[in-house]
């Protein structure tokens, strides 16, 4: 027990900005990040990376690095040294891309949203048209974010087609795989991220699909050195160049923060315990369960899918129609009533303490349920119970 206690204290209270402070954890981080880059498909796992305080910060890193790569003078002189730069991201992407644009001085109006198809995937032709339009207006396109598993629909953008356009116009390509990056562990499902190896940077959150305890998010960068160039300030009181060891292990200067929590240990330990095959089984089971839910409700009376076709990820989006709405003709009154169904059922679920499922609107679509499976301990009987509970609570609304 004493040994375990000291290990816990070491993880909780150790910083990881220099090798001498946390040598084992720094090496764990470097080895694990290299393995993650190999799984992305970069030769020999070359490149750089860090664990950050979440996917929003990892995505912000990607924008910072892209700006530094193309306009390094901004680091010293500020945004006045650059032309009007614009970023591109899906209308279904995580809000952190827009937030990064605002926080880093681009301005949220210079984050251009891309149209998607009915499944929530970016339409490449719309990206190219908006790049051309931005250039004609005197703006300089800089950065494109492709989403690998969107928050609501679980959509995977067509990375290869987007990469072709980025190469044509010399833009930085980032893949936000915070939610869907874990599929790289699955031989059955990793094809949904085809083309990710062409990205300049990738966000991957093991604390999402892979079940690693919060927080555990990685920013991976294909080109070695650009992350350090972007962020290093060479503070002499921490990062002395004449230490007795290889100071490239002092990774803290690559980060925007100084004190940095040891996020690697729980992931490394979990990977050692489960193995890559264990993570693959975990992910495949979650996707199988979401398929089970989809198959069970797609033709079931009282349910309507938000979009046609099998979901790409574990996100299953649907409306439940109480008996009172099933014969009602389409129109404003029906939309208004349907909009209130999911919030009411969720409230009843919480009051009864039986289960809880998220809901939201999307674009012009009224509130719908979004059932996400990320816990491999869930079973088909849990899915059956969920359906029964929705029907029990919502039948007479």
Tab-separated table of C-alpha atoms in Angstrom:
chain	number	residue	atom	x	y	z
A	1	UNK	CA	0.000	0.000	0.000
A	2	UNK	CA	2.890	2.360	0.770
A	3	UNK	CA	4.302	1.797	-2.708
A	4	UNK	CA	0.970	2.505	-4.383
A	5	UNK	CA	0.549	5.624	-2.253
A	6	UNK	CA	3.897	7.000	-3.367
A	7	UNK	CA	3.132	6.228	-7.018
A	8	UNK	CA	-0.169	8.104	-6.767
A	9	UNK	CA	1.530	11.074	-5.098
A	10	UNK	CA	4.207	11.066	-7.774
A	11	UNK	CA	1.641	11.221	-10.563
A	12	UNK	CA	-0.588	13.791	-8.874
A	13	UNK	CA	2.108	16.228	-7.838
A	14	UNK	CA	4.868	15.838	-10.429
A	15	UNK	CA	5.354	18.418	-13.183
A	16	UNK	CA	6.586	17.350	-16.602
A	17	UNK	CA	8.260	20.397	-18.103
A	18	UNK	CA	11.843	19.105	-17.819
A	19	UNK	CA	13.451	15.689	-17.947
A	20	UNK	CA	15.168	16.116	-14.580
A	21	UNK	CA	11.833	16.747	-12.830
A	22	UNK	CA	10.017	13.755	-14.341
A	23	UNK	CA	12.430	11.552	-16.310
A	24	UNK	CA	10.255	8.434	-16.441
A	25	UNK	CA	7.111	10.336	-17.419
A	26	UNK	CA	8.938	12.334	-20.100
A	27	UNK	CA	10.217	9.099	-21.662
A	28	UNK	CA	6.750	7.522	-21.422
A	29	UNK	CA	5.297	10.537	-23.211
A	30	UNK	CA	7.893	10.505	-25.975
A	31	UNK	CA	7.534	6.769	-26.640
A	32	UNK	CA	3.731	6.886	-26.600
A	33	UNK	CA	3.512	9.923	-28.862
A	34	UNK	CA	5.876	8.215	-31.321
A	35	UNK	CA	3.637	5.153	-31.361
A	36	UNK	CA	0.570	7.332	-31.937
A	37	UNK	CA	2.297	9.045	-34.867
A	38	UNK	CA	3.131	5.639	-36.319
A	39	UNK	CA	-0.550	4.714	-36.107
A	40	UNK	CA	-1.454	7.942	-37.921
A	41	UNK	CA	0.842	6.703	-40.687
A	42	UNK	CA	3.803	9.065	-40.523
A	43	UNK	CA	7.051	7.240	-41.467
A	44	UNK	CA	8.812	5.799	-38.413
A	45	UNK	CA	6.591	7.886	-36.176
A	46	UNK	CA	8.672	10.976	-36.903
A	47	UNK	CA	7.421	14.391	-35.868
A	48	UNK	CA	6.533	16.072	-32.616
A	49	UNK	CA	3.719	16.144	-30.129
A	50	UNK	CA	2.475	16.931	-26.659
A	51	UNK	CA	-0.302	15.961	-24.321
A	52	UNK	CA	-2.468	19.000	-23.669
A	53	UNK	CA	-5.363	19.882	-21.325
A	54	UNK	CA	-8.019	18.755	-23.823
A	55	UNK	CA	-9.043	18.651	-27.467
A	56	UNK	CA	-9.896	22.359	-27.598
A	57	UNK	CA	-6.315	23.238	-26.618
A	58	UNK	CA	-4.886	20.632	-29.005
A	59	UNK	CA	-6.905	22.195	-31.822
A	60	UNK	CA	-5.686	25.648	-30.798
A	61	UNK	CA	-2.098	24.372	-30.966
A	62	UNK	CA	-2.714	23.303	-34.563
A	63	UNK	CA	-3.808	26.806	-35.570
A	64	UNK	CA	-0.842	28.386	-33.763
A	65	UNK	CA	1.610	26.018	-35.437
A	66	UNK	CA	0.121	26.608	-38.890
A	67	UNK	CA	0.423	30.369	-38.425
A	68	UNK	CA	4.029	30.026	-37.260
A	69	UNK	CA	4.923	27.760	-40.179
A	70	UNK	CA	3.700	30.216	-42.811
A	71	UNK	CA	4.181	33.527	-40.960
A	72	UNK	CA	6.888	33.025	-38.304
A	73	UNK	CA	7.278	36.775	-37.837
A	74	UNK	CA	3.920	36.870	-36.046
A	75	UNK	CA	5.565	35.271	-33.011
A	76	UNK	CA	7.575	38.428	-32.362
A	77	UNK	CA	5.615	41.160	-34.111
A	78	UNK	CA	2.005	40.078	-33.693
A	79	UNK	CA	-0.840	39.772	-36.174
A	80	UNK	CA	-0.065	43.173	-37.705
A	81	UNK	CA	2.880	41.450	-39.415
A	82	UNK	CA	0.552	39.119	-41.333
A	83	UNK	CA	-2.100	39.664	-44.005
A	84	UNK	CA	-5.749	38.896	-43.281
A	85	UNK	CA	-5.617	35.143	-42.665
A	86	UNK	CA	-8.626	32.855	-42.881
A	87	UNK	CA	-9.350	29.398	-41.504
A	88	UNK	CA	-11.789	26.804	-42.868
A	89	UNK	CA	-13.781	24.234	-40.926
A	90	UNK	CA	-17.003	22.254	-41.227
A	91	UNK	CA	-20.320	23.743	-40.141
A	92	UNK	CA	-20.550	20.564	-38.021
A	93	UNK	CA	-17.072	20.893	-36.511
A	94	UNK	CA	-16.322	21.407	-32.832
A	95	UNK	CA	-16.670	25.004	-31.694
A	96	UNK	CA	-13.033	25.020	-30.533
A	97	UNK	CA	-11.825	25.914	-34.050
A	98	UNK	CA	-13.908	29.086	-34.034
A	99	UNK	CA	-12.822	29.781	-30.461
A	100	UNK	CA	-9.171	29.400	-31.473
A	101	UNK	CA	-9.729	31.910	-34.267
A	102	UNK	CA	-11.108	34.398	-31.760
A	103	UNK	CA	-8.493	33.761	-29.060
A	104	UNK	CA	-5.496	33.894	-31.405
A	105	UNK	CA	-6.462	37.160	-33.061
A	106	UNK	CA	-7.762	35.915	-36.408
A	107	UNK	CA	-11.306	36.902	-35.471
A	108	UNK	CA	-14.271	34.574	-35.524
A	109	UNK	CA	-15.486	36.177	-38.778
A	110	UNK	CA	-12.337	34.851	-40.433
A	111	UNK	CA	-13.250	31.258	-39.565
A	112	UNK	CA	-15.195	30.202	-42.650
A	113	UNK	CA	-17.737	27.409	-42.227
A	114	UNK	CA	-17.967	24.752	-44.931
A	115	UNK	CA	-21.180	23.182	-46.145
A	116	UNK	CA	-21.802	19.510	-45.469
A	117	UNK	CA	-23.832	16.730	-47.031
A	118	UNK	CA	-26.856	15.159	-45.346
A	119	UNK	CA	-24.548	12.943	-43.254
A	120	UNK	CA	-22.581	15.914	-41.924
A	121	UNK	CA	-19.447	15.441	-44.066
A	122	UNK	CA	-17.673	18.403	-45.640
A	123	UNK	CA	-18.335	18.883	-49.360
A	124	UNK	CA	-14.849	19.288	-50.908
A	125	UNK	CA	-16.140	21.403	-53.811
A	126	UNK	CA	-17.486	23.917	-51.304
A	127	UNK	CA	-14.050	24.132	-49.673
A	128	UNK	CA	-12.354	24.903	-52.981
A	129	UNK	CA	-15.000	27.465	-53.933
A	130	UNK	CA	-14.601	29.256	-50.598
A	131	UNK	CA	-10.793	29.237	-50.865
A	132	UNK	CA	-11.040	30.892	-54.277
A	133	UNK	CA	-13.603	33.384	-52.977
A	134	UNK	CA	-11.401	34.302	-49.997
A	135	UNK	CA	-8.398	34.879	-52.257
A	136	UNK	CA	-10.456	37.092	-54.581
A	137	UNK	CA	-11.415	39.196	-51.549
A	138	UNK	CA	-7.759	39.736	-50.697
A	139	UNK	CA	-7.608	37.242	-47.826
A	140	UNK	CA	-4.898	34.613	-47.393
A	141	UNK	CA	-6.219	31.074	-46.786
A	142	UNK	CA	-4.050	29.406	-44.156
A	143	UNK	CA	-5.614	26.407	-42.463
A	144	UNK	CA	-8.226	23.712	-43.046
A	145	UNK	CA	-9.686	21.566	-40.289
A	146	UNK	CA	-11.094	18.176	-41.290
A	147	UNK	CA	-13.146	16.428	-38.652
A	148	UNK	CA	-12.565	12.770	-37.856
A	149	UNK	CA	-15.766	11.996	-35.981
A	150	UNK	CA	-17.993	15.039	-35.484
A	151	UNK	CA	-19.577	15.736	-32.116
A	152	UNK	CA	-23.217	15.367	-33.115
A	153	UNK	CA	-23.447	13.125	-36.191
A	154	UNK	CA	-20.147	11.280	-35.703
A	155	UNK	CA	-19.267	12.208	-39.294
A	156	UNK	CA	-15.851	11.671	-40.886
A	157	UNK	CA	-14.869	14.256	-43.476
A	158	UNK	CA	-13.312	12.936	-46.737
A	159	UNK	CA	-9.700	13.573	-45.743
A	160	UNK	CA	-8.049	12.515	-48.995
A	161	UNK	CA	-10.169	14.867	-51.099
A	162	UNK	CA	-9.590	17.698	-48.643
A	163	UNK	CA	-5.846	16.945	-48.630
A	164	UNK	CA	-5.756	17.229	-52.434
A	165	UNK	CA	-7.189	20.747	-52.183
A	166	UNK	CA	-4.833	21.716	-49.360
A	167	UNK	CA	-1.834	20.594	-51.404
A	168	UNK	CA	-3.123	22.451	-54.449
A	169	UNK	CA	-3.396	25.744	-52.545
A	170	UNK	CA	-0.555	25.127	-50.056
A	171	UNK	CA	-2.716	25.141	-46.914
A	172	UNK	CA	-2.075	23.520	-43.535
A	173	UNK	CA	-4.319	20.474	-43.038
A	174	UNK	CA	-5.338	19.574	-39.515
A	175	UNK	CA	-7.492	16.571	-38.608
A	176	UNK	CA	-9.541	16.933	-35.455
A	177	UNK	CA	-9.721	13.291	-34.415
A	178	UNK	CA	-10.541	14.097	-30.792
A	179	UNK	CA	-13.633	11.887	-30.947
A	180	UNK	CA	-12.833	9.544	-33.805
A	181	UNK	CA	-9.057	9.157	-33.550
A	182	UNK	CA	-9.410	6.018	-31.486
A	183	UNK	CA	-10.658	4.208	-34.599
A	184	UNK	CA	-7.028	4.109	-35.723
A	185	UNK	CA	-6.720	1.245	-33.225
A	186	UNK	CA	-9.320	-0.799	-35.121
A	187	UNK	CA	-8.441	-2.706	-38.284
A	188	UNK	CA	-12.158	-2.896	-39.045
A	189	UNK	CA	-12.894	0.830	-38.761
A	190	UNK	CA	-9.656	2.759	-39.337
A	191	UNK	CA	-10.519	3.143	-43.035
A	192	UNK	CA	-12.914	5.922	-41.980
A	193	UNK	CA	-9.774	8.009	-41.354
A	194	UNK	CA	-8.146	7.195	-44.716
A	195	UNK	CA	-5.861	10.066	-45.682
A	196	UNK	CA	-5.046	11.129	-42.127
A	197	UNK	CA	-1.377	10.419	-42.850
A	198	UNK	CA	-1.462	13.408	-45.220
A	199	UNK	CA	-2.364	15.812	-42.419
A	200	UNK	CA	0.138	18.303	-41.033
A	201	UNK	CA	-1.278	17.896	-37.539
A	202	UNK	CA	-3.763	15.686	-35.715
A	203	UNK	CA	-5.738	15.969	-32.486
A	204	UNK	CA	-6.435	12.626	-30.781
A	205	UNK	CA	-8.157	12.329	-27.405
A	206	UNK	CA	-7.626	8.944	-25.721
A	207	UNK	CA	-9.941	10.183	-22.945
A	208	UNK	CA	-12.894	9.991	-25.330
A	209	UNK	CA	-13.443	6.834	-27.375
A	210	UNK	CA	-10.655	4.870	-25.705
A	211	UNK	CA	-11.899	5.420	-22.172
A	212	UNK	CA	-8.680	6.799	-20.652
A	213	UNK	CA	-9.514	8.902	-17.566
A	214	UNK	CA	-9.679	12.659	-18.073
A	215	UNK	CA	-7.662	14.476	-19.151
A	216	UNK	CA	-5.682	12.906	-21.983
A	217	UNK	CA	-5.454	14.701	-25.323
A	218	UNK	CA	-2.581	14.707	-27.796
A	219	UNK	CA	-1.577	17.170	-30.481
A	220	UNK	CA	0.559	15.374	-33.066
A	221	UNK	CA	2.645	17.308	-35.615
A	222	UNK	CA	4.185	15.764	-38.719
A	223	UNK	CA	7.108	18.192	-39.092
A	224	UNK	CA	9.677	17.989	-36.329
A	225	UNK	CA	10.804	21.283	-34.847
A	226	UNK	CA	7.888	23.513	-35.785
A	227	UNK	CA	6.104	22.983	-32.447
A	228	UNK	CA	9.201	24.065	-30.520
A	229	UNK	CA	9.833	26.942	-32.908
A	230	UNK	CA	6.289	28.190	-32.400
A	231	UNK	CA	6.238	28.133	-28.611
A	232	UNK	CA	9.745	28.080	-27.127
A	233	UNK	CA	10.922	31.094	-25.153
A	234	UNK	CA	14.186	29.543	-23.877
A	235	UNK	CA	13.721	30.647	-20.276
A	236	UNK	CA	17.194	30.293	-18.794
A	237	UNK	CA	15.982	29.548	-15.290
A	238	UNK	CA	14.311	26.300	-16.494
A	239	UNK	CA	15.666	25.287	-19.883
A	240	UNK	CA	19.425	25.667	-19.585
A	241	UNK	CA	21.187	24.466	-22.766
A	242	UNK	CA	24.281	23.194	-20.947
A	243	UNK	CA	22.703	20.485	-18.792
A	244	UNK	CA	24.491	17.147	-18.522
A	245	UNK	CA	21.793	15.338	-20.542
A	246	UNK	CA	20.209	15.728	-23.987
A	247	UNK	CA	18.068	18.832	-23.478
A	248	UNK	CA	15.676	17.851	-26.264
A	249	UNK	CA	14.019	15.828	-23.504
A	250	UNK	CA	13.069	19.116	-21.824
A	251	UNK	CA	9.800	19.217	-23.728
A	252	UNK	CA	8.099	21.829	-21.563
A	253	UNK	CA	9.271	24.743	-23.702
A	254	UNK	CA	7.208	23.378	-26.608
A	255	UNK	CA	4.027	23.901	-24.580
A	256	UNK	CA	2.119	27.132	-24.063
A	257	UNK	CA	1.849	26.330	-20.357
A	258	UNK	CA	4.729	25.960	-17.897
A	259	UNK	CA	3.442	23.647	-15.200
A	260	UNK	CA	2.067	20.633	-17.043
A	261	UNK	CA	0.132	17.776	-15.498
A	262	UNK	CA	1.387	14.226	-16.054
A	263	UNK	CA	-1.349	12.989	-18.401
A	264	UNK	CA	0.682	10.198	-19.935
A	265	UNK	CA	0.889	7.741	-17.047
A	266	UNK	CA	-2.741	6.601	-17.044
A	267	UNK	CA	-2.706	6.165	-20.844
A	268	UNK	CA	0.612	4.317	-20.857
A	269	UNK	CA	-0.559	2.070	-18.021
A	270	UNK	CA	-3.883	1.375	-19.736
A	271	UNK	CA	-2.173	0.598	-23.048
A	272	UNK	CA	0.246	-1.779	-21.314
A	273	UNK	CA	-2.662	-3.510	-19.569
A	274	UNK	CA	-5.094	-3.757	-22.506
A	275	UNK	CA	-2.662	-3.837	-25.398
A	276	UNK	CA	-3.502	-2.548	-28.848
A	277	UNK	CA	-5.728	-5.589	-29.390
A	278	UNK	CA	-7.606	-4.760	-26.190
A	279	UNK	CA	-8.274	-1.218	-27.392
A	280	UNK	CA	-9.345	-2.609	-30.759
A	281	UNK	CA	-11.858	-4.930	-29.084
A	282	UNK	CA	-13.094	-2.045	-26.918
A	283	UNK	CA	-13.712	0.173	-29.954
A	284	UNK	CA	-15.221	-2.576	-32.115
A	285	UNK	CA	-17.646	-3.506	-29.342
A	286	UNK	CA	-18.834	0.083	-28.936
A	287	UNK	CA	-19.424	0.391	-32.671
A	288	UNK	CA	-21.208	-2.975	-32.725
A	289	UNK	CA	-23.520	-1.787	-29.938
A	290	UNK	CA	-24.343	1.414	-31.803
A	291	UNK	CA	-25.112	-0.706	-34.870
A	292	UNK	CA	-27.396	-2.846	-32.705
A	293	UNK	CA	-29.266	0.262	-31.544
A	294	UNK	CA	-29.555	1.582	-35.103
A	295	UNK	CA	-30.864	-1.742	-36.419
A	296	UNK	CA	-33.364	-1.979	-33.580
A	297	UNK	CA	-34.982	1.441	-34.061
A	298	UNK	CA	-34.541	2.334	-37.746
A	299	UNK	CA	-37.834	0.667	-38.742
A	300	UNK	CA	-39.477	0.604	-35.311
A	301	UNK	CA	-42.803	2.365	-34.881
A	302	UNK	CA	-42.417	5.716	-33.138
A	303	UNK	CA	-38.818	6.325	-34.208
A	304	UNK	CA	-37.396	8.422	-37.010
A	305	UNK	CA	-33.712	8.624	-37.898
A	306	UNK	CA	-32.168	12.067	-38.296
A	307	UNK	CA	-30.282	10.985	-41.415
A	308	UNK	CA	-30.433	7.946	-43.662
A	309	UNK	CA	-27.883	5.190	-43.540
A	310	UNK	CA	-25.723	3.450	-40.960
A	311	UNK	CA	-23.918	5.898	-38.636
A	312	UNK	CA	-20.176	6.190	-39.249
A	313	UNK	CA	-19.356	6.329	-35.540
A	314	UNK	CA	-21.206	5.380	-32.344
A	315	UNK	CA	-23.458	8.452	-32.583
A	316	UNK	CA	-27.044	7.306	-33.237
A	317	UNK	CA	-29.303	10.315	-33.840
A	318	UNK	CA	-33.077	9.891	-33.785
A	319	UNK	CA	-36.435	11.358	-32.877
A	320	UNK	CA	-38.947	9.560	-30.711
A	321	UNK	CA	-42.545	10.338	-31.685
A	322	UNK	CA	-45.145	9.922	-28.938
A	323	UNK	CA	-48.470	8.435	-29.973
A	324	UNK	CA	-50.016	11.921	-30.187
A	325	UNK	CA	-47.618	12.952	-32.969
A	326	UNK	CA	-47.655	9.872	-35.159
A	327	UNK	CA	-50.697	10.811	-37.155
A	328	UNK	CA	-50.096	14.536	-37.185
A	329	UNK	CA	-49.312	16.060	-40.592
A	330	UNK	CA	-45.994	17.806	-41.173
A	331	UNK	CA	-46.039	21.486	-40.304
A	332	UNK	CA	-45.108	24.143	-37.782
A	333	UNK	CA	-47.313	22.741	-35.010
A	334	UNK	CA	-45.803	19.270	-35.315
A	335	UNK	CA	-42.255	20.684	-35.355
A	336	UNK	CA	-42.924	22.751	-32.262
A	337	UNK	CA	-44.319	19.781	-30.351
A	338	UNK	CA	-41.572	17.401	-31.514
A	339	UNK	CA	-38.961	19.962	-30.426
A	340	UNK	CA	-40.208	19.595	-26.842
A	341	UNK	CA	-40.259	15.782	-26.741
A	342	UNK	CA	-36.562	14.957	-26.216
A	343	UNK	CA	-36.031	17.562	-23.438
A	344	UNK	CA	-39.140	16.309	-21.641
A	345	UNK	CA	-38.139	12.641	-21.840
A	346	UNK	CA	-34.600	13.449	-20.683
A	347	UNK	CA	-36.001	15.372	-17.705
A	348	UNK	CA	-38.204	12.418	-16.800
A	349	UNK	CA	-35.216	10.072	-17.115
A	350	UNK	CA	-33.211	12.206	-14.695
A	351	UNK	CA	-36.098	12.524	-12.246
A	352	UNK	CA	-36.616	8.769	-12.213
A	353	UNK	CA	-32.858	8.141	-12.034
A	354	UNK	CA	-32.909	5.365	-14.618
A	355	UNK	CA	-30.781	6.644	-17.497
A	356	UNK	CA	-29.774	9.797	-19.366
A	357	UNK	CA	-29.329	10.502	-23.070
A	358	UNK	CA	-28.233	13.780	-24.637
A	359	UNK	CA	-30.273	15.769	-27.113
A	360	UNK	CA	-29.790	18.869	-29.262
A	361	UNK	CA	-31.036	20.636	-32.379
A	362	UNK	CA	-28.824	20.796	-35.471
A	363	UNK	CA	-29.280	23.494	-38.079
A	364	UNK	CA	-32.967	23.524	-39.009
A	365	UNK	CA	-33.644	20.196	-37.303
A	366	UNK	CA	-35.593	20.270	-34.047
A	367	UNK	CA	-34.294	18.594	-30.878
A	368	UNK	CA	-33.364	14.940	-31.348
A	369	UNK	CA	-31.711	12.297	-29.217
A	370	UNK	CA	-28.003	11.584	-29.738
A	371	UNK	CA	-27.098	8.256	-28.198
A	372	UNK	CA	-23.329	7.734	-28.017
A	373	UNK	CA	-21.721	4.451	-26.967
A	374	UNK	CA	-18.183	4.707	-25.574
A	375	UNK	CA	-18.307	2.288	-22.641
A	376	UNK	CA	-17.379	-1.276	-23.608
A	377	UNK	CA	-19.047	-2.537	-20.424
A	378	UNK	CA	-22.430	-1.692	-21.969
A	379	UNK	CA	-24.442	-4.610	-23.318
A	380	UNK	CA	-27.315	-5.223	-25.704
A	381	UNK	CA	-29.613	-5.517	-22.697
A	382	UNK	CA	-28.640	-1.953	-21.744
A	383	UNK	CA	-29.662	-0.807	-25.228
A	384	UNK	CA	-32.937	-2.709	-24.902
A	385	UNK	CA	-33.585	-1.037	-21.549
A	386	UNK	CA	-32.909	2.392	-23.038
A	387	UNK	CA	-35.473	1.850	-25.781
A	388	UNK	CA	-38.044	0.530	-23.318
A	389	UNK	CA	-37.457	3.505	-21.029
A	390	UNK	CA	-37.864	6.071	-23.822
A	391	UNK	CA	-41.139	4.429	-24.794
A	392	UNK	CA	-42.366	4.149	-21.194
A	393	UNK	CA	-41.689	7.812	-20.439
A	394	UNK	CA	-42.655	9.237	-23.805
A	395	UNK	CA	-45.587	7.178	-24.947
A	396	UNK	CA	-48.309	9.449	-23.568
A	397	UNK	CA	-46.687	12.847	-24.098
